[in-house]
Amino acid sequence: MEEKEKDKHSVILKEYGKNIQKLVDYISTVPDKAKRTEQAYTLVELMKQLNPQLKIENDQKLWDDLFIMSGFRLDVDSPFPMPEKELLGKKPQVVGYPDGEVKFKHYGRNIEKLIEKAIEIENDEEQEAAIVYIGQLMRSFHSTWNRENFDDGIIIDDIKTLSKGKLHIDLEKVKENALFESSTRRDFKTNTQETTSNNNGRRGGKRRNNGGNYKKRRN
């Protein structure tokens, strides 16, 4: 029973098992460095074969694990330097989180950052283009949460709130040109232009379909 407990606690990296651990312990005791090195290379290949999932790992990780299992005592000519022992038990750095709460969570903090950048733009046309771009993003985010009773005025009010009144755009202009609709913003065709284009297409179609055989019907 005591022997089993001893073997259990002597395995440093459990994913490799006690047999690999025993081989590492043995190689560490080989007096000739050249033989130790040769056997260490063989053991790394064996580690790959016994653990197929490790084949996708970088060879450096396997050598690092070999040094760790030897208690950082294995002296061989390895292709990679021995990792620093202090790094093994070092805690990862704490991930910093941004201060302050997000005003509108369905938009996210990145929208607030874009609005901050838009406020800094001095050129009026460039600032309006930035507002339109932000409005398109906000509309897509807003529609994900609430698809009913949507209005561009909501987006404009939210932009004013987030910018503390520093960003403005005319609601009628937004609605008339569908500025916050990313799919239609590229064209900016007015209704008159679209109607004219459609009518021209129909007239052209009639000429192509009937050609010279078209005759005016007499009543």
PDB file of C-alpha atoms in Angstrom:
ATOM      1  CA  MET A   1       0.000   0.000   0.000  1.00  0.00           C
ATOM      2  CA  GLU A   2       2.795   2.401   0.908  1.00  0.00           C
ATOM      3  CA  GLU A   3       4.617   1.514  -2.349  1.00  0.00           C
ATOM      4  CA  LYS A   4       1.503   2.363  -4.380  1.00  0.00           C
ATOM      5  CA  GLU A   5       1.114   5.707  -2.648  1.00  0.00           C
ATOM      6  CA  LYS A   6       4.796   6.426  -3.263  1.00  0.00           C
ATOM      7  CA  ASP A   7       4.465   5.644  -6.987  1.00  0.00           C
ATOM      8  CA  LYS A   8       1.306   7.736  -7.209  1.00  0.00           C
ATOM      9  CA  HIS A   9       2.917  10.831  -5.755  1.00  0.00           C
ATOM     10  CA  SER A  10       6.165  10.394  -7.721  1.00  0.00           C
ATOM     11  CA  VAL A  11       4.411  11.075 -11.056  1.00  0.00           C
ATOM     12  CA  ILE A  12       4.987  14.746 -11.694  1.00  0.00           C
ATOM     13  CA  LEU A  13       2.960  15.097 -14.918  1.00  0.00           C
ATOM     14  CA  LYS A  14       0.075  12.652 -14.693  1.00  0.00           C
ATOM     15  CA  GLU A  15      -0.811  12.900 -18.382  1.00  0.00           C
ATOM     16  CA  TYR A  16       2.322  10.889 -19.225  1.00  0.00           C
ATOM     17  CA  GLY A  17       1.848   8.198 -16.595  1.00  0.00           C
ATOM     18  CA  LYS A  18       4.236   6.541 -14.150  1.00  0.00           C
ATOM     19  CA  ASN A  19       6.099   4.471 -16.769  1.00  0.00           C
ATOM     20  CA  ILE A  20       7.329   7.573 -18.579  1.00  0.00           C
ATOM     21  CA  GLN A  21       8.198   9.075 -15.212  1.00  0.00           C
ATOM     22  CA  LYS A  22      10.292   6.006 -14.354  1.00  0.00           C
ATOM     23  CA  LEU A  23      12.150   6.288 -17.665  1.00  0.00           C
ATOM     24  CA  VAL A  24      12.886   9.947 -16.977  1.00  0.00           C
ATOM     25  CA  ASP A  25      14.195   9.023 -13.527  1.00  0.00           C
ATOM     26  CA  TYR A  26      16.393   6.328 -15.059  1.00  0.00           C
ATOM     27  CA  ILE A  27      17.820   8.574 -17.812  1.00  0.00           C
ATOM     28  CA  SER A  28      18.688  11.177 -15.198  1.00  0.00           C
ATOM     29  CA  THR A  29      20.974   8.631 -13.507  1.00  0.00           C
ATOM     30  CA  VAL A  30      22.885   7.567 -16.655  1.00  0.00           C
ATOM     31  CA  PRO A  31      26.498   8.727 -16.062  1.00  0.00           C
ATOM     32  CA  ASP A  32      27.465   9.334 -19.704  1.00  0.00           C
ATOM     33  CA  LYS A  33      26.025  12.591 -21.074  1.00  0.00           C
ATOM     34  CA  ALA A  34      26.047  11.419 -24.697  1.00  0.00           C
ATOM     35  CA  LYS A  35      23.984   8.357 -23.769  1.00  0.00           C
ATOM     36  CA  ARG A  36      21.648  10.482 -21.658  1.00  0.00           C
ATOM     37  CA  THR A  37      21.110  12.780 -24.607  1.00  0.00           C
ATOM     38  CA  GLU A  38      20.475   9.885 -27.013  1.00  0.00           C
ATOM     39  CA  GLN A  39      18.006   8.272 -24.633  1.00  0.00           C
ATOM     40  CA  ALA A  40      16.284  11.596 -23.994  1.00  0.00           C
ATOM     41  CA  TYR A  41      15.636  12.036 -27.743  1.00  0.00           C
ATOM     42  CA  THR A  42      14.255   8.478 -27.895  1.00  0.00           C
ATOM     43  CA  LEU A  43      12.015   9.161 -24.908  1.00  0.00           C
ATOM     44  CA  VAL A  44      10.567  12.316 -26.507  1.00  0.00           C
ATOM     45  CA  GLU A  45       9.598  10.269 -29.569  1.00  0.00           C
ATOM     46  CA  LEU A  46       8.084   7.634 -27.283  1.00  0.00           C
ATOM     47  CA  MET A  47       6.050  10.323 -25.537  1.00  0.00           C
ATOM     48  CA  LYS A  48       4.593  11.278 -28.920  1.00  0.00           C
ATOM     49  CA  GLN A  49       3.713   7.680 -29.803  1.00  0.00           C
ATOM     50  CA  LEU A  50       2.062   6.906 -26.466  1.00  0.00           C
ATOM     51  CA  ASN A  51       0.113  10.174 -26.570  1.00  0.00           C
ATOM     52  CA  PRO A  52      -1.078  10.784 -30.164  1.00  0.00           C
ATOM     53  CA  GLN A  53      -2.621  14.094 -29.156  1.00  0.00           C
ATOM     54  CA  LEU A  54       0.873  15.371 -28.370  1.00  0.00           C
ATOM     55  CA  LYS A  55       1.956  15.079 -32.006  1.00  0.00           C
ATOM     56  CA  ILE A  56       0.373  18.423 -32.707  1.00  0.00           C
ATOM     57  CA  GLU A  57       2.283  19.991 -29.840  1.00  0.00           C
ATOM     58  CA  ASN A  58       5.468  21.924 -30.402  1.00  0.00           C
ATOM     59  CA  ASP A  59       8.576  19.817 -29.690  1.00  0.00           C
ATOM     60  CA  GLN A  60       9.714  22.467 -27.238  1.00  0.00           C
ATOM     61  CA  LYS A  61       6.763  21.701 -24.981  1.00  0.00           C
ATOM     62  CA  LEU A  62       7.696  18.011 -24.909  1.00  0.00           C
ATOM     63  CA  TRP A  63      11.264  18.838 -23.943  1.00  0.00           C
ATOM     64  CA  ASP A  64      10.005  21.278 -21.329  1.00  0.00           C
ATOM     65  CA  ASP A  65       7.831  18.507 -19.871  1.00  0.00           C
ATOM     66  CA  LEU A  66      10.829  16.171 -19.882  1.00  0.00           C
ATOM     67  CA  PHE A  67      12.864  18.647 -17.851  1.00  0.00           C
ATOM     68  CA  ILE A  68       9.947  19.211 -15.490  1.00  0.00           C
ATOM     69  CA  MET A  69       9.531  15.477 -14.890  1.00  0.00           C
ATOM     70  CA  SER A  70      13.244  15.236 -14.097  1.00  0.00           C
ATOM     71  CA  GLY A  71      12.884  17.900 -11.453  1.00  0.00           C
ATOM     72  CA  PHE A  72      15.062  20.184 -13.611  1.00  0.00           C
ATOM     73  CA  ARG A  73      18.031  17.889 -12.997  1.00  0.00           C
ATOM     74  CA  LEU A  74      18.366  16.308 -16.456  1.00  0.00           C
ATOM     75  CA  ASP A  75      21.660  17.374 -18.045  1.00  0.00           C
ATOM     76  CA  VAL A  76      21.505  16.693 -21.805  1.00  0.00           C
ATOM     77  CA  ASP A  77      22.281  18.445 -25.078  1.00  0.00           C
ATOM     78  CA  SER A  78      18.679  19.272 -25.942  1.00  0.00           C
ATOM     79  CA  PRO A  79      17.481  21.333 -28.932  1.00  0.00           C
ATOM     80  CA  PHE A  80      15.827  23.753 -26.512  1.00  0.00           C
ATOM     81  CA  PRO A  81      17.077  25.368 -23.310  1.00  0.00           C
ATOM     82  CA  MET A  82      15.805  24.133 -19.984  1.00  0.00           C
ATOM     83  CA  PRO A  83      12.817  26.217 -18.846  1.00  0.00           C
ATOM     84  CA  GLU A  84      13.176  28.374 -15.785  1.00  0.00           C
ATOM     85  CA  LYS A  85      12.004  26.584 -12.684  1.00  0.00           C
ATOM     86  CA  GLU A  86      10.469  29.765 -11.288  1.00  0.00           C
ATOM     87  CA  LEU A  87       8.021  29.949 -14.198  1.00  0.00           C
ATOM     88  CA  LEU A  88       6.451  26.602 -13.313  1.00  0.00           C
ATOM     89  CA  GLY A  89       4.554  27.825 -10.276  1.00  0.00           C
ATOM     90  CA  LYS A  90       4.176  31.409 -11.380  1.00  0.00           C
ATOM     91  CA  LYS A  91       0.605  32.673 -11.369  1.00  0.00           C
ATOM     92  CA  PRO A  92      -0.712  34.263 -14.551  1.00  0.00           C
ATOM     93  CA  GLN A  93      -1.089  38.010 -14.586  1.00  0.00           C
ATOM     94  CA  VAL A  94      -4.457  39.358 -13.610  1.00  0.00           C
ATOM     95  CA  VAL A  95      -6.502  40.431 -16.627  1.00  0.00           C
ATOM     96  CA  GLY A  96      -7.401  44.069 -16.379  1.00  0.00           C
ATOM     97  CA  TYR A  97     -11.004  45.073 -16.899  1.00  0.00           C
ATOM     98  CA  PRO A  98     -12.070  48.529 -18.088  1.00  0.00           C
ATOM     99  CA  ASP A  99     -13.306  50.889 -15.429  1.00  0.00           C
ATOM    100  CA  GLY A 100     -16.867  52.111 -15.376  1.00  0.00           C
ATOM    101  CA  GLU A 101     -20.111  50.573 -16.527  1.00  0.00           C
ATOM    102  CA  VAL A 102     -21.371  50.468 -20.094  1.00  0.00           C
ATOM    103  CA  LYS A 103     -24.238  52.920 -20.538  1.00  0.00           C
ATOM    104  CA  PHE A 104     -26.134  50.749 -23.027  1.00  0.00           C
ATOM    105  CA  LYS A 105     -25.070  47.126 -22.743  1.00  0.00           C
ATOM    106  CA  HIS A 106     -26.664  46.090 -26.037  1.00  0.00           C
ATOM    107  CA  TYR A 107     -24.278  48.446 -27.857  1.00  0.00           C
ATOM    108  CA  GLY A 108     -21.138  47.547 -25.918  1.00  0.00           C
ATOM    109  CA  ARG A 109     -18.111  49.595 -24.912  1.00  0.00           C
ATOM    110  CA  ASN A 110     -16.643  49.753 -28.434  1.00  0.00           C
ATOM    111  CA  ILE A 111     -19.531  51.957 -29.578  1.00  0.00           C
ATOM    112  CA  GLU A 112     -18.736  54.343 -26.723  1.00  0.00           C
ATOM    113  CA  LYS A 113     -15.109  54.454 -27.855  1.00  0.00           C
ATOM    114  CA  LEU A 114     -16.152  55.174 -31.451  1.00  0.00           C
ATOM    115  CA  ILE A 115     -18.352  58.020 -30.249  1.00  0.00           C
ATOM    116  CA  GLU A 116     -15.453  59.451 -28.259  1.00  0.00           C
ATOM    117  CA  LYS A 117     -13.328  59.408 -31.416  1.00  0.00           C
ATOM    118  CA  ALA A 118     -16.118  60.969 -33.482  1.00  0.00           C
ATOM    119  CA  ILE A 119     -16.369  63.872 -31.023  1.00  0.00           C
ATOM    120  CA  GLU A 120     -12.700  64.662 -31.687  1.00  0.00           C
ATOM    121  CA  ILE A 121     -13.245  65.031 -35.468  1.00  0.00           C
ATOM    122  CA  GLU A 122     -13.188  68.725 -36.400  1.00  0.00           C
ATOM    123  CA  ASN A 123     -14.346  68.473 -40.030  1.00  0.00           C
ATOM    124  CA  ASP A 124     -18.154  68.576 -40.124  1.00  0.00           C
ATOM    125  CA  GLU A 125     -18.539  66.255 -43.136  1.00  0.00           C
ATOM    126  CA  GLU A 126     -16.118  63.691 -41.723  1.00  0.00           C
ATOM    127  CA  GLN A 127     -17.847  63.843 -38.361  1.00  0.00           C
ATOM    128  CA  GLU A 128     -21.245  63.280 -39.985  1.00  0.00           C
ATOM    129  CA  ALA A 129     -19.844  60.300 -41.915  1.00  0.00           C
ATOM    130  CA  ALA A 130     -18.596  58.918 -38.606  1.00  0.00           C
ATOM    131  CA  ILE A 131     -22.033  59.416 -37.038  1.00  0.00           C
ATOM    132  CA  VAL A 132     -23.661  57.566 -39.943  1.00  0.00           C
ATOM    133  CA  TYR A 133     -21.237  54.673 -39.572  1.00  0.00           C
ATOM    134  CA  ILE A 134     -21.839  54.508 -35.818  1.00  0.00           C
ATOM    135  CA  GLY A 135     -25.592  54.719 -36.401  1.00  0.00           C
ATOM    136  CA  GLN A 136     -25.455  51.735 -38.758  1.00  0.00           C
ATOM    137  CA  LEU A 137     -23.608  49.672 -36.152  1.00  0.00           C
ATOM    138  CA  MET A 138     -25.996  50.714 -33.392  1.00  0.00           C
ATOM    139  CA  ARG A 139     -29.001  49.880 -35.560  1.00  0.00           C
ATOM    140  CA  SER A 140     -27.664  46.364 -36.217  1.00  0.00           C
ATOM    141  CA  PHE A 141     -26.968  45.837 -32.508  1.00  0.00           C
ATOM    142  CA  HIS A 142     -30.318  47.280 -31.482  1.00  0.00           C
ATOM    143  CA  SER A 143     -32.262  45.118 -33.954  1.00  0.00           C
ATOM    144  CA  THR A 144     -30.650  42.007 -32.462  1.00  0.00           C
ATOM    145  CA  TRP A 145     -32.229  42.811 -29.101  1.00  0.00           C
ATOM    146  CA  ASN A 146     -35.466  44.424 -30.206  1.00  0.00           C
ATOM    147  CA  ARG A 147     -36.868  43.855 -33.700  1.00  0.00           C
ATOM    148  CA  GLU A 148     -40.246  45.497 -33.025  1.00  0.00           C
ATOM    149  CA  ASN A 149     -41.182  49.177 -32.823  1.00  0.00           C
ATOM    150  CA  PHE A 150     -37.799  50.255 -34.136  1.00  0.00           C
ATOM    151  CA  ASP A 151     -37.188  53.861 -35.141  1.00  0.00           C
ATOM    152  CA  ASP A 152     -34.079  55.777 -36.231  1.00  0.00           C
ATOM    153  CA  GLY A 153     -34.976  58.421 -33.674  1.00  0.00           C
ATOM    154  CA  ILE A 154     -34.016  55.943 -30.942  1.00  0.00           C
ATOM    155  CA  ILE A 155     -30.513  55.649 -32.390  1.00  0.00           C
ATOM    156  CA  ILE A 156     -30.126  59.420 -32.682  1.00  0.00           C
ATOM    157  CA  ASP A 157     -31.304  59.921 -29.093  1.00  0.00           C
ATOM    158  CA  ASP A 158     -28.818  57.280 -27.889  1.00  0.00           C
ATOM    159  CA  ILE A 159     -25.993  58.946 -29.836  1.00  0.00           C
ATOM    160  CA  LYS A 160     -26.855  62.265 -28.197  1.00  0.00           C
ATOM    161  CA  THR A 161     -26.897  60.615 -24.779  1.00  0.00           C
ATOM    162  CA  LEU A 162     -23.593  58.797 -25.229  1.00  0.00           C
ATOM    163  CA  SER A 163     -21.898  61.888 -26.710  1.00  0.00           C
ATOM    164  CA  LYS A 164     -23.395  64.132 -24.008  1.00  0.00           C
ATOM    165  CA  GLY A 165     -25.058  66.220 -26.697  1.00  0.00           C
ATOM    166  CA  LYS A 166     -21.888  66.778 -28.750  1.00  0.00           C
ATOM    167  CA  LEU A 167     -22.935  64.749 -31.815  1.00  0.00           C
ATOM    168  CA  HIS A 168     -25.947  65.756 -33.906  1.00  0.00           C
ATOM    169  CA  ILE A 169     -27.574  64.572 -37.129  1.00  0.00           C
ATOM    170  CA  ASP A 170     -30.936  65.485 -38.639  1.00  0.00           C
ATOM    171  CA  LEU A 171     -33.572  62.771 -38.186  1.00  0.00           C
ATOM    172  CA  GLU A 172     -35.423  63.632 -41.417  1.00  0.00           C
ATOM    173  CA  LYS A 173     -32.174  63.411 -43.382  1.00  0.00           C
ATOM    174  CA  VAL A 174     -31.446  60.022 -41.883  1.00  0.00           C
ATOM    175  CA  LYS A 175     -34.913  58.707 -42.724  1.00  0.00           C
ATOM    176  CA  GLU A 176     -35.100  60.210 -46.214  1.00  0.00           C
ATOM    177  CA  ASN A 177     -31.746  58.746 -47.310  1.00  0.00           C
ATOM    178  CA  ALA A 178     -31.919  55.618 -45.125  1.00  0.00           C
ATOM    179  CA  LEU A 179     -28.490  56.522 -43.768  1.00  0.00           C
ATOM    180  CA  PHE A 180     -28.562  54.015 -40.937  1.00  0.00           C
ATOM    181  CA  GLU A 181     -29.429  51.153 -43.279  1.00  0.00           C
ATOM    182  CA  SER A 182     -26.053  49.819 -44.394  1.00  0.00           C
ATOM    183  CA  SER A 183     -27.547  47.924 -47.350  1.00  0.00           C
ATOM    184  CA  THR A 184     -29.069  51.032 -48.937  1.00  0.00           C
ATOM    185  CA  ARG A 185     -26.491  53.634 -47.979  1.00  0.00           C
ATOM    186  CA  ARG A 186     -24.199  52.732 -50.874  1.00  0.00           C
ATOM    187  CA  ASP A 187     -26.668  53.858 -53.569  1.00  0.00           C
ATOM    188  CA  PHE A 188     -28.333  57.019 -52.229  1.00  0.00           C
ATOM    189  CA  LYS A 189     -30.842  56.777 -55.094  1.00  0.00           C
ATOM    190  CA  THR A 190     -33.897  58.948 -54.681  1.00  0.00           C
ATOM    191  CA  ASN A 191     -37.362  57.605 -55.397  1.00  0.00           C
ATOM    192  CA  THR A 192     -37.517  59.679 -58.610  1.00  0.00           C
ATOM    193  CA  GLN A 193     -34.271  58.197 -59.895  1.00  0.00           C
ATOM    194  CA  GLU A 194     -35.414  54.659 -59.133  1.00  0.00           C
ATOM    195  CA  THR A 195     -38.805  55.205 -60.829  1.00  0.00           C
ATOM    196  CA  THR A 196     -37.140  56.663 -63.923  1.00  0.00           C
ATOM    197  CA  SER A 197     -34.701  53.777 -64.078  1.00  0.00           C
ATOM    198  CA  ASN A 198     -37.489  51.196 -63.782  1.00  0.00           C
ATOM    199  CA  ASN A 199     -39.614  52.887 -66.441  1.00  0.00           C
ATOM    200  CA  ASN A 200     -36.685  53.035 -68.842  1.00  0.00           C
ATOM    201  CA  GLY A 201     -36.125  49.347 -68.301  1.00  0.00           C
ATOM    202  CA  ARG A 202     -39.744  48.524 -69.071  1.00  0.00           C
ATOM    203  CA  ARG A 203     -39.752  50.628 -72.250  1.00  0.00           C
ATOM    204  CA  GLY A 204     -36.553  49.017 -73.379  1.00  0.00           C
ATOM    205  CA  GLY A 205     -38.027  45.598 -72.660  1.00  0.00           C
ATOM    206  CA  LYS A 206     -41.094  46.298 -74.789  1.00  0.00           C
ATOM    207  CA  ARG A 207     -38.945  47.271 -77.773  1.00  0.00           C
ATOM    208  CA  ARG A 208     -36.826  44.146 -77.417  1.00  0.00           C
ATOM    209  CA  ASN A 209     -39.798  41.788 -77.016  1.00  0.00           C
ATOM    210  CA  ASN A 210     -41.953  43.136 -79.857  1.00  0.00           C
ATOM    211  CA  GLY A 211     -39.324  44.513 -82.238  1.00  0.00           C
ATOM    212  CA  GLY A 212     -40.548  45.557 -85.653  1.00  0.00           C
ATOM    213  CA  ASN A 213     -43.559  43.205 -85.493  1.00  0.00           C
ATOM    214  CA  TYR A 214     -45.378  45.451 -83.029  1.00  0.00           C
ATOM    215  CA  LYS A 215     -48.531  46.873 -84.627  1.00  0.00           C
ATOM    216  CA  LYS A 216     -50.893  49.377 -83.190  1.00  0.00           C
ATOM    217  CA  ARG A 217     -54.340  47.888 -82.710  1.00  0.00           C
ATOM    218  CA  ARG A 218     -57.196  49.810 -84.282  1.00  0.00           C
ATOM    219  CA  ASN A 219     -60.523  50.014 -82.533  1.00  0.00           C
TER     220      ASN A 219
END
